[in-house]
Tab-separated table of C-alpha atoms in Angstrom:
chain	number	residue	atom	x	y	z
A	1	MET	CA	67.833	136.044	98.464
A	2	ASN	CA	67.122	132.602	96.953
A	3	ILE	CA	68.844	130.428	94.355
A	4	GLN	CA	66.662	131.712	91.503
A	5	HIS	CA	67.570	135.309	92.390
A	6	ILE	CA	71.270	134.409	92.416
A	7	GLN	CA	70.988	132.677	89.019
A	8	ASP	CA	69.166	135.698	87.592
A	9	ILE	CA	71.957	137.979	88.813
A	10	LEU	CA	74.789	135.720	87.629
A	11	PHE	CA	73.444	135.199	84.119
A	12	ARG	CA	72.608	138.765	83.201
A	13	SER	CA	75.130	141.075	81.633
A	14	SER	CA	75.405	143.590	84.468
A	15	THR	CA	75.314	143.232	88.214
A	16	ASN	CA	75.352	146.145	90.597
A	17	GLU	CA	77.804	146.246	93.494
A	18	GLU	CA	75.151	145.618	96.127
A	19	GLU	CA	73.988	142.425	94.412
A	20	ALA	CA	77.558	141.256	93.874
A	21	LEU	CA	78.296	141.817	97.561
A	22	GLN	CA	75.153	139.878	98.518
A	23	ILE	CA	76.285	136.940	96.377
A	24	LYS	CA	79.804	137.073	97.826
A	25	ASN	CA	78.431	137.081	101.379
A	26	LEU	CA	76.045	134.243	100.607
A	27	CYS	CA	78.845	132.141	99.107
A	28	GLU	CA	81.054	132.780	102.149
A	29	LEU	CA	78.191	131.836	104.439
A	30	TYR	CA	77.592	128.623	102.482
A	31	ILE	CA	81.265	127.656	102.634
A	32	SER	CA	81.565	128.376	106.343
A	33	LYS	CA	78.318	126.493	107.108
A	34	PHE	CA	79.479	123.513	105.055
A	35	TRP	CA	82.768	123.240	106.941
A	36	GLU	CA	81.054	123.961	110.256
A	37	HIS	CA	78.711	121.048	109.505
A	38	THR	CA	81.722	118.836	108.716
A	39	TYR	CA	83.304	119.844	112.026
A	40	TYR	CA	80.182	119.138	114.083
A	41	GLN	CA	79.541	115.877	112.226
A	42	SER	CA	83.004	114.759	113.301
A	43	MET	CA	82.137	115.626	116.896
A	44	ALA	CA	78.805	113.780	116.660
A	45	ASN	CA	80.493	110.636	115.323
A	46	TYR	CA	83.093	110.461	118.088
A	47	GLY	CA	81.573	112.371	121.009
A	48	HIS	CA	84.541	114.724	120.789
A	49	HIS	CA	86.410	116.479	118.034
A	50	VAL	CA	89.078	114.294	116.463
A	51	TRP	CA	90.378	116.202	113.436
A	52	HIS	CA	89.993	119.743	112.232
A	53	PRO	CA	88.906	120.601	108.675
A	54	HIS	CA	91.447	123.281	107.755
A	55	GLN	CA	89.309	124.465	104.850
A	56	LEU	CA	87.205	126.068	107.586
A	57	ASP	CA	90.252	128.174	108.510
A	58	LEU	CA	90.612	129.277	104.888
A	59	ALA	CA	86.916	130.086	104.600
A	60	MET	CA	87.023	132.221	107.734
A	61	TRP	CA	90.472	133.794	107.267
A	62	HIS	CA	89.082	136.994	105.739
A	63	ARG	CA	87.066	137.671	108.904
A	64	ASP	CA	89.737	137.433	111.607
A	65	ARG	CA	92.840	137.816	109.376
A	66	ASN	CA	94.807	135.637	111.751
A	67	PRO	CA	97.205	133.313	109.909
A	68	HIS	CA	97.924	131.174	112.993
A	69	PHE	CA	96.520	128.045	111.321
A	70	ALA	CA	99.159	128.279	108.576
A	71	GLU	CA	102.195	128.693	110.840
A	72	ARG	CA	102.775	124.959	111.307
A	73	GLY	CA	102.916	124.475	107.555
A	74	ILE	CA	105.006	127.557	106.833
A	75	TYR	CA	107.644	126.781	109.474
A	76	SER	CA	107.834	123.153	108.402
A	77	HIS	CA	108.083	124.144	104.746
A	78	GLN	CA	111.163	126.204	105.598
A	79	VAL	CA	113.123	123.175	106.876
A	80	ILE	CA	112.139	120.725	104.135
A	81	SER	CA	114.734	120.491	101.394
A	82	PRO	CA	113.828	119.459	97.860
A	83	GLY	CA	113.938	115.680	97.651
A	84	ASP	CA	113.431	115.019	101.377
A	85	ASN	CA	111.291	112.160	102.632
A	86	VAL	CA	108.874	113.395	105.291
A	87	LEU	CA	107.017	111.535	108.019
A	88	GLU	CA	104.012	113.486	109.281
A	89	LEU	CA	102.410	112.339	112.511
A	90	CYS	CA	98.727	113.072	113.196
A	91	SER	CA	98.173	114.326	109.660
A	92	GLY	CA	94.416	114.804	110.109
A	93	ASP	CA	92.707	116.099	106.976
A	94	GLY	CA	95.965	116.187	104.960
A	95	PHE	CA	95.905	119.976	104.565
A	96	TYR	CA	99.517	120.520	105.645
A	97	THR	CA	100.629	117.313	103.948
A	98	TYR	CA	99.392	118.518	100.592
A	99	TYR	CA	99.825	122.293	100.676
A	100	PHE	CA	103.086	122.620	102.589
A	101	PHE	CA	105.031	119.331	102.528
A	102	SER	CA	104.367	117.526	99.231
A	103	GLY	CA	105.468	120.444	97.059
A	104	LYS	CA	109.089	120.144	98.205
A	105	ALA	CA	109.429	116.597	99.486
A	106	SER	CA	109.968	113.703	97.124
A	107	HIS	CA	107.723	111.573	99.359
A	108	VAL	CA	105.467	112.129	102.380
A	109	ASP	CA	104.219	109.366	104.676
A	110	ALA	CA	101.283	110.815	106.601
A	111	LEU	CA	99.910	108.925	109.614
A	112	ASP	CA	96.635	109.381	111.451
A	113	ILE	CA	94.391	107.157	113.545
A	114	ASP	CA	91.081	108.620	112.333
A	115	ASP	CA	89.521	106.846	109.347
A	116	ASN	CA	87.279	109.827	108.524
A	117	ALA	CA	90.243	112.196	108.477
A	118	LEU	CA	92.190	109.834	106.240
A	119	GLU	CA	89.234	109.438	103.883
A	120	HIS	CA	88.967	113.224	103.655
A	121	ALA	CA	92.720	113.550	103.114
A	122	ARG	CA	92.765	110.963	100.335
A	123	ARG	CA	89.765	112.578	98.627
A	124	HIS	CA	90.818	116.235	98.911
A	125	HIS	CA	94.580	116.295	99.499
A	126	SER	CA	96.138	113.499	97.489
A	127	SER	CA	99.218	113.570	95.327
A	128	SER	CA	101.450	110.956	93.719
A	129	ASN	CA	104.124	111.569	96.359
A	130	ILE	CA	101.819	111.250	99.403
A	131	GLN	CA	100.961	107.992	101.142
A	132	TYR	CA	98.348	108.135	103.915
A	133	TYR	CA	98.399	105.418	106.588
A	134	ARG	CA	96.021	104.562	109.387
A	135	SER	CA	98.304	104.204	112.360
A	136	ASN	CA	98.384	104.534	116.106
A	137	ILE	CA	101.621	106.489	116.454
A	138	VAL	CA	102.164	105.211	120.004
A	139	LEU	CA	101.725	101.497	119.295
A	140	ASP	CA	102.385	100.927	115.568
A	141	PRO	CA	105.783	100.963	113.825
A	142	PHE	CA	106.510	103.870	111.506
A	143	PRO	CA	107.087	103.424	107.769
A	144	GLU	CA	110.763	103.549	106.792
A	145	VAL	CA	111.865	107.145	106.282
A	146	VAL	CA	115.082	109.036	105.749
A	147	ALA	CA	114.381	112.010	108.023
A	148	VAL	CA	111.857	112.947	110.691
A	149	PHE	CA	111.198	116.406	112.116
A	150	GLU	CA	108.683	117.728	114.609
A	151	THR	CA	106.223	120.401	113.525
């Protein structure tokens, strides 16, 4: 199946189930390959994997139906009270920062040492109440916060 075939199917008035399933599978494959590429590009840049693109987990969730990747966010979300200030260490791609913390917290300071992860976070997971910082959490001082909890 090529792009022209997909366009022909999408722009006609009726699509049979087999064609719709082919398009769905192709879209899922594209998404998973895109995030797989992002993952391996990260490894190529550093010689080892530094941060994980959590969109890959979402793209693949339907296959293994294992919600383990969301547990950190869900458990943390349960202990955040509306109006809290949150300090997130090793925020990576900002997935948890945006989807689980920023919805309840009045402000989130998210720290990570990886410039590529922070660039991704700022581009894909930004909000007016999130501030991303490049920081070595062992050597650099933390921003001022009201409360800190471990996830």
